[in-house]
mmCIF file of C-alpha atoms in Angstrom:
data_model
loop_
_atom_site.group_PDB
_atom_site.id
_atom_site.type_symbol
_atom_site.label_atom_id
_atom_site.label_comp_id
_atom_site.label_asym_id
_atom_site.label_seq_id
_atom_site.Cartn_x
_atom_site.Cartn_y
_atom_site.Cartn_z
ATOM 1 C CA MET A 21 142.081 -84.247 144.785
ATOM 2 C CA LYS A 22 139.051 -83.041 142.835
ATOM 3 C CA VAL A 23 136.379 -85.728 143.059
ATOM 4 C CA ALA A 24 133.018 -85.965 141.290
ATOM 5 C CA LEU A 25 130.444 -87.529 143.613
ATOM 6 C CA ILE A 26 127.222 -89.127 142.418
ATOM 7 C CA GLY A 27 124.450 -89.906 144.893
ATOM 8 C CA GLY A 28 125.809 -87.599 147.569
ATOM 9 C CA THR A 29 122.492 -87.054 149.356
ATOM 10 C CA GLY A 30 121.794 -90.751 149.919
ATOM 11 C CA PHE A 31 122.570 -92.969 152.904
ATOM 12 C CA VAL A 32 125.970 -93.976 151.545
ATOM 13 C CA GLY A 33 126.625 -90.851 149.508
ATOM 14 C CA SER A 34 126.153 -88.404 152.373
ATOM 15 C CA ALA A 35 128.763 -90.321 154.398
ATOM 16 C CA LEU A 36 131.102 -90.240 151.400
ATOM 17 C CA LEU A 37 130.616 -86.487 151.087
ATOM 18 C CA ASP A 38 131.473 -85.928 154.745
ATOM 19 C CA GLU A 39 134.584 -88.107 154.541
ATOM 20 C CA LEU A 40 135.858 -86.476 151.346
ATOM 21 C CA LEU A 41 135.436 -82.965 152.710
ATOM 22 C CA GLN A 42 136.891 -83.915 156.082
ATOM 23 C CA ARG A 43 140.054 -85.097 154.310
ATOM 24 C CA GLY A 44 140.347 -81.877 152.329
ATOM 25 C CA HIS A 45 139.236 -83.075 148.923
ATOM 26 C CA GLU A 46 137.402 -80.760 146.538
ATOM 27 C CA VAL A 47 134.006 -82.286 145.750
ATOM 28 C CA VAL A 48 131.837 -81.726 142.689
ATOM 29 C CA ALA A 49 128.411 -83.215 143.476
ATOM 30 C CA LEU A 50 126.054 -84.071 140.611
ATOM 31 C CA ALA A 51 122.375 -83.525 141.365
ATOM 32 C CA ARG A 52 119.115 -83.212 139.492
ATOM 33 C CA ASP A 53 118.032 -80.844 142.274
ATOM 34 C CA PRO A 54 121.016 -78.859 143.613
ATOM 35 C CA LYS A 55 118.783 -77.420 146.369
ATOM 36 C CA LYS A 56 119.111 -80.726 148.215
ATOM 37 C CA TYR A 57 122.648 -79.725 149.164
ATOM 38 C CA ALA A 58 123.468 -77.164 151.829
ATOM 39 C CA PRO A 59 126.452 -74.906 151.057
ATOM 40 C CA ARG A 60 129.711 -76.291 152.439
ATOM 41 C CA ALA A 61 133.344 -75.328 152.083
ATOM 42 C CA GLY A 62 134.978 -77.423 149.371
ATOM 43 C CA LEU A 63 131.670 -78.428 147.771
ATOM 44 C CA THR A 64 130.441 -77.418 144.322
ATOM 45 C CA VAL A 65 127.030 -78.691 143.216
ATOM 46 C CA VAL A 66 126.354 -79.115 139.494
ATOM 47 C CA GLN A 67 122.903 -79.778 138.078
ATOM 48 C CA ALA A 68 123.025 -82.952 135.998
ATOM 49 C CA ASP A 69 120.899 -85.994 135.207
ATOM 50 C CA VAL A 70 123.024 -89.124 135.542
ATOM 51 C CA GLN A 71 120.808 -90.875 133.003
ATOM 52 C CA ASP A 72 122.351 -88.576 130.381
ATOM 53 C CA ALA A 73 125.986 -89.299 129.473
ATOM 54 C CA GLN A 74 126.503 -85.857 127.951
ATOM 55 C CA GLN A 75 125.358 -84.131 131.132
ATOM 56 C CA VAL A 76 127.639 -86.392 133.162
ATOM 57 C CA ARG A 77 130.595 -85.573 130.904
ATOM 58 C CA GLN A 78 130.060 -81.850 131.297
ATOM 59 C CA ALA A 79 129.611 -82.100 135.070
ATOM 60 C CA VAL A 80 132.682 -84.236 135.809
ATOM 61 C CA ALA A 81 135.064 -82.501 133.397
ATOM 62 C CA GLY A 82 138.269 -81.486 135.135
ATOM 63 C CA CYS A 83 137.891 -83.940 138.038
ATOM 64 C CA ASP A 84 140.533 -86.482 138.990
ATOM 65 C CA ALA A 85 138.115 -89.285 139.830
ATOM 66 C CA VAL A 86 134.425 -90.186 139.822
ATOM 67 C CA LEU A 87 132.944 -91.804 142.913
ATOM 68 C CA SER A 88 129.473 -93.271 142.513
ATOM 69 C CA GLY A 89 126.961 -94.082 145.220
ATOM 70 C CA PHE A 90 124.207 -94.045 142.577
ATOM 71 C CA ASN A 91 120.961 -95.796 143.479
ATOM 72 C CA ALA A 92 117.886 -95.774 141.262
ATOM 73 C CA GLY A 93 115.562 -95.965 144.279
ATOM 74 C CA TRP A 94 114.543 -99.119 146.140
ATOM 75 C CA GLY A 95 110.867 -98.261 145.696
ATOM 76 C CA ASN A 96 111.263 -97.728 141.946
ATOM 77 C CA PRO A 97 109.430 -100.440 139.950
ATOM 78 C CA ASN A 98 111.921 -99.851 137.104
ATOM 79 C CA ILE A 99 114.970 -100.000 139.376
ATOM 80 C CA TYR A 100 116.835 -102.579 137.269
ATOM 81 C CA ALA A 101 116.575 -100.689 133.971
ATOM 82 C CA ASP A 102 117.102 -97.278 135.552
ATOM 83 C CA PHE A 103 120.144 -98.454 137.484
ATOM 84 C CA MET A 104 121.749 -100.047 134.445
ATOM 85 C CA ASN A 105 120.966 -97.084 132.168
ATOM 86 C CA GLY A 106 122.274 -94.601 134.722
ATOM 87 C CA SER A 107 125.405 -96.644 135.399
ATOM 88 C CA HIS A 108 126.146 -96.883 131.678
ATOM 89 C CA ALA A 109 125.661 -93.129 131.281
ATOM 90 C CA ILE A 110 127.999 -92.458 134.199
ATOM 91 C CA GLN A 111 130.669 -94.698 132.693
ATOM 92 C CA GLU A 112 130.308 -93.169 129.227
ATOM 93 C CA GLY A 113 130.377 -89.622 130.572
ATOM 94 C CA THR A 114 133.389 -90.374 132.753
ATOM 95 C CA LYS A 115 135.347 -91.788 129.828
ATOM 96 C CA ALA A 116 134.290 -88.952 127.515
ATOM 97 C CA ALA A 117 135.662 -86.472 130.086
ATOM 98 C CA GLY A 118 139.021 -88.245 129.993
ATOM 99 C CA ILE A 119 138.827 -89.495 133.587
ATOM 100 C CA LYS A 120 140.308 -92.906 134.376
ATOM 101 C CA ARG A 121 139.579 -93.480 138.063
ATOM 102 C CA TYR A 122 136.050 -94.693 138.808
ATOM 103 C CA ILE A 123 134.913 -96.133 142.152
ATOM 104 C CA VAL A 124 131.481 -97.706 142.603
ATOM 105 C CA VAL A 125 129.741 -98.586 145.856
ATOM 106 C CA GLY A 126 127.666 -101.605 144.877
ATOM 107 C CA GLY A 127 125.839 -104.228 146.889
ATOM 108 C CA ALA A 128 126.477 -107.420 148.837
ATOM 109 C CA GLY A 129 124.278 -109.509 146.547
ATOM 110 C CA SER A 130 127.125 -110.260 144.155
ATOM 111 C CA LEU A 131 129.254 -111.829 146.894
ATOM 112 C CA TYR A 132 129.439 -115.626 146.780
ATOM 113 C CA ALA A 133 127.447 -117.664 149.293
ATOM 114 C CA ALA A 134 129.061 -120.825 147.887
ATOM 115 C CA PRO A 135 131.259 -121.623 144.865
ATOM 116 C CA GLY A 136 129.370 -120.425 141.791
ATOM 117 C CA VAL A 137 126.362 -119.183 143.798
ATOM 118 C CA GLN A 138 125.945 -115.476 144.417
ATOM 119 C CA ILE A 139 123.906 -114.300 147.377
ATOM 120 C CA VAL A 140 121.330 -112.563 145.171
ATOM 121 C CA ASP A 141 120.480 -115.935 143.571
ATOM 122 C CA THR A 142 119.836 -117.777 146.836
ATOM 123 C CA PRO A 143 116.224 -118.559 147.834
ATOM 124 C CA GLU A 144 116.595 -116.590 151.063
ATOM 125 C CA PHE A 145 117.430 -113.313 149.347
ATOM 126 C CA PRO A 146 114.640 -110.739 149.973
ATOM 127 C CA ALA A 147 112.416 -110.454 146.913
ATOM 128 C CA ALA A 148 111.745 -106.760 147.570
ATOM 129 C CA ILE A 149 115.327 -105.793 146.793
ATOM 130 C CA ARG A 150 116.272 -108.523 144.325
ATOM 131 C CA ASP A 151 115.960 -106.393 141.169
ATOM 132 C CA GLY A 152 118.225 -103.693 142.566
ATOM 133 C CA ALA A 153 120.743 -106.261 143.762
ATOM 134 C CA ARG A 154 120.684 -108.008 140.392
ATOM 135 C CA ALA A 155 121.411 -104.705 138.692
ATOM 136 C CA ALA A 156 124.456 -104.067 140.897
ATOM 137 C CA ARG A 157 125.638 -107.654 140.294
ATOM 138 C CA ASP A 158 125.244 -107.307 136.535
ATOM 139 C CA LEU A 159 127.099 -103.986 136.550
ATOM 140 C CA LEU A 160 130.015 -105.665 138.328
ATOM 141 C CA THR A 161 130.016 -108.471 135.751
ATOM 142 C CA GLU A 162 130.154 -105.911 132.943
ATOM 143 C CA LEU A 163 133.036 -104.088 134.592
ATOM 144 C CA GLN A 164 134.937 -107.343 135.052
ATOM 145 C CA THR A 165 134.370 -108.649 131.518
ATOM 146 C CA GLN A 166 133.958 -105.592 129.280
ATOM 147 C CA GLU A 167 135.449 -102.432 130.780
ATOM 148 C CA ARG A 168 138.950 -101.848 129.397
ATOM 149 C CA ASP A 169 139.413 -98.085 129.746
ATOM 150 C CA LEU A 170 138.410 -97.129 133.269
ATOM 151 C CA GLU A 171 140.545 -97.892 136.310
ATOM 152 C CA TRP A 172 137.465 -99.047 138.197
ATOM 153 C CA THR A 173 136.981 -100.406 141.705
ATOM 154 C CA PHE A 174 133.747 -101.948 143.018
ATOM 155 C CA LEU A 175 133.110 -102.088 146.764
ATOM 156 C CA SER A 176 130.558 -104.579 148.099
ATOM 157 C CA PRO A 177 129.354 -103.707 151.614
ATOM 158 C CA PRO A 178 128.961 -106.568 154.098
ATOM 159 C CA ILE A 179 125.684 -108.446 154.441
ATOM 160 C CA GLY A 180 125.030 -106.652 157.728
ATOM 161 C CA PHE A 181 125.158 -103.208 156.142
ATOM 162 C CA LEU A 182 121.640 -101.810 156.419
ATOM 163 C CA PRO A 183 120.271 -98.249 156.290
ATOM 164 C CA GLY A 184 119.551 -96.654 159.611
ATOM 165 C CA GLY A 185 121.893 -93.956 160.814
ATOM 166 C CA ARG A 186 125.411 -92.926 159.965
ATOM 167 C CA GLY A 187 126.952 -94.899 162.794
ATOM 168 C CA GLU A 188 130.280 -94.422 164.482
ATOM 169 C CA ARG A 189 133.438 -93.583 162.550
ATOM 170 C CA THR A 190 136.229 -95.747 163.958
ATOM 171 C CA GLY A 191 138.491 -95.690 160.899
ATOM 172 C CA LYS A 192 138.905 -99.458 161.242
ATOM 173 C CA TYR A 193 137.776 -102.297 158.988
ATOM 174 C CA ARG A 194 139.030 -105.557 157.521
ATOM 175 C CA MET A 195 138.967 -106.438 153.840
ATOM 176 C CA GLY A 196 137.955 -109.434 151.763
ATOM 177 C CA LYS A 197 137.375 -110.133 148.099
ATOM 178 C CA ASP A 198 134.488 -112.227 146.778
ATOM 179 C CA GLN A 199 133.043 -113.965 149.844
ATOM 180 C CA PRO A 200 131.101 -112.174 152.594
ATOM 181 C CA LEU A 201 133.080 -111.473 155.741
ATOM 182 C CA MET A 202 131.624 -113.071 158.858
ATOM 183 C CA ASN A 203 131.915 -112.627 162.608
ATOM 184 C CA GLY A 204 131.671 -116.220 163.739
ATOM 185 C CA ASP A 205 128.344 -117.463 162.427
ATOM 186 C CA GLN A 206 126.953 -113.931 162.025
ATOM 187 C CA PRO A 207 127.300 -111.702 158.952
ATOM 188 C CA GLY A 208 129.849 -108.918 159.188
ATOM 189 C CA SER A 209 128.672 -105.324 159.461
ATOM 190 C CA ILE A 210 130.009 -101.805 158.988
ATOM 191 C CA SER A 211 128.781 -98.287 159.674
ATOM 192 C CA ALA A 212 128.149 -95.921 156.777
ATOM 193 C CA ALA A 213 130.869 -93.673 158.212
ATOM 194 C CA ASP A 214 133.462 -96.461 158.136
ATOM 195 C CA LEU A 215 132.356 -97.650 154.710
ATOM 196 C CA ALA A 216 133.134 -94.107 153.557
ATOM 197 C CA VAL A 217 136.553 -94.354 155.212
ATOM 198 C CA ALA A 218 137.297 -97.508 153.181
ATOM 199 C CA VAL A 219 136.164 -95.896 149.928
ATOM 200 C CA VAL A 220 138.255 -92.772 150.388
ATOM 201 C CA ASP A 221 141.230 -94.891 151.507
ATOM 202 C CA GLU A 222 140.929 -96.713 148.166
ATOM 203 C CA LEU A 223 140.707 -93.392 146.351
ATOM 204 C CA GLU A 224 143.847 -92.042 148.009
ATOM 205 C CA ARG A 225 145.846 -95.302 148.011
ATOM 206 C CA PRO A 226 144.559 -97.532 145.196
ATOM 207 C CA ALA A 227 144.832 -101.203 146.076
ATOM 208 C CA HIS A 228 141.950 -102.736 144.098
ATOM 209 C CA VAL A 229 142.164 -101.303 140.591
ATOM 210 C CA ARG A 230 139.918 -103.299 138.249
ATOM 211 C CA GLN A 231 138.874 -105.450 141.192
ATOM 212 C CA ARG A 232 135.987 -105.890 143.609
ATOM 213 C CA PHE A 233 136.569 -105.963 147.345
ATOM 214 C CA THR A 234 134.409 -106.105 150.446
ATOM 215 C CA ILE A 235 134.805 -104.881 154.027
ATOM 216 C CA ALA A 236 133.450 -105.475 157.530
ATOM 217 C CA TYR A 237 134.452 -105.016 161.149
#
């Protein structure tokens, strides 16, 4: 499969790139600075700004699917607006290129801590990342209520998914839907490598089209 990858140099995106190439997929990586990518068999890097729908359309043309690990930068004071603008441009460019399949790696903040209460809206949620988590939550809401053309899937990592190393690839995980998966009284976790396994499994064998799902060990 020919897959357009957005955010392929990030914590999540670099694991996605490895998993896609390992499984023999052809990857087209979008980048504002193509020099951030080292040459690899099966990888084509295209210069594109994901805030520009026209550039996205040109970059993803001819691909079978778009896989987004886009993040506007946790230290970015405009993270909410930049994330939403970039996500909208990615969606518009994907549709303009005639591509249906669109997979987004979002956040855990949109999972439900209790009926009607999403984690991002709880008092305990870290203020430093609230704007970014709100943006991912609002993108999911838009996909669920407004997106009629794309065959989208939104993956929420578990609460215990934190940056800090690729981690072991076991190829194992369990799935949930809208509530966080737990291990007893502790939040579930996953390695970046196994999160990538789950994403590429969904790409190859779609099971959550126009749905959100979550994973954990």
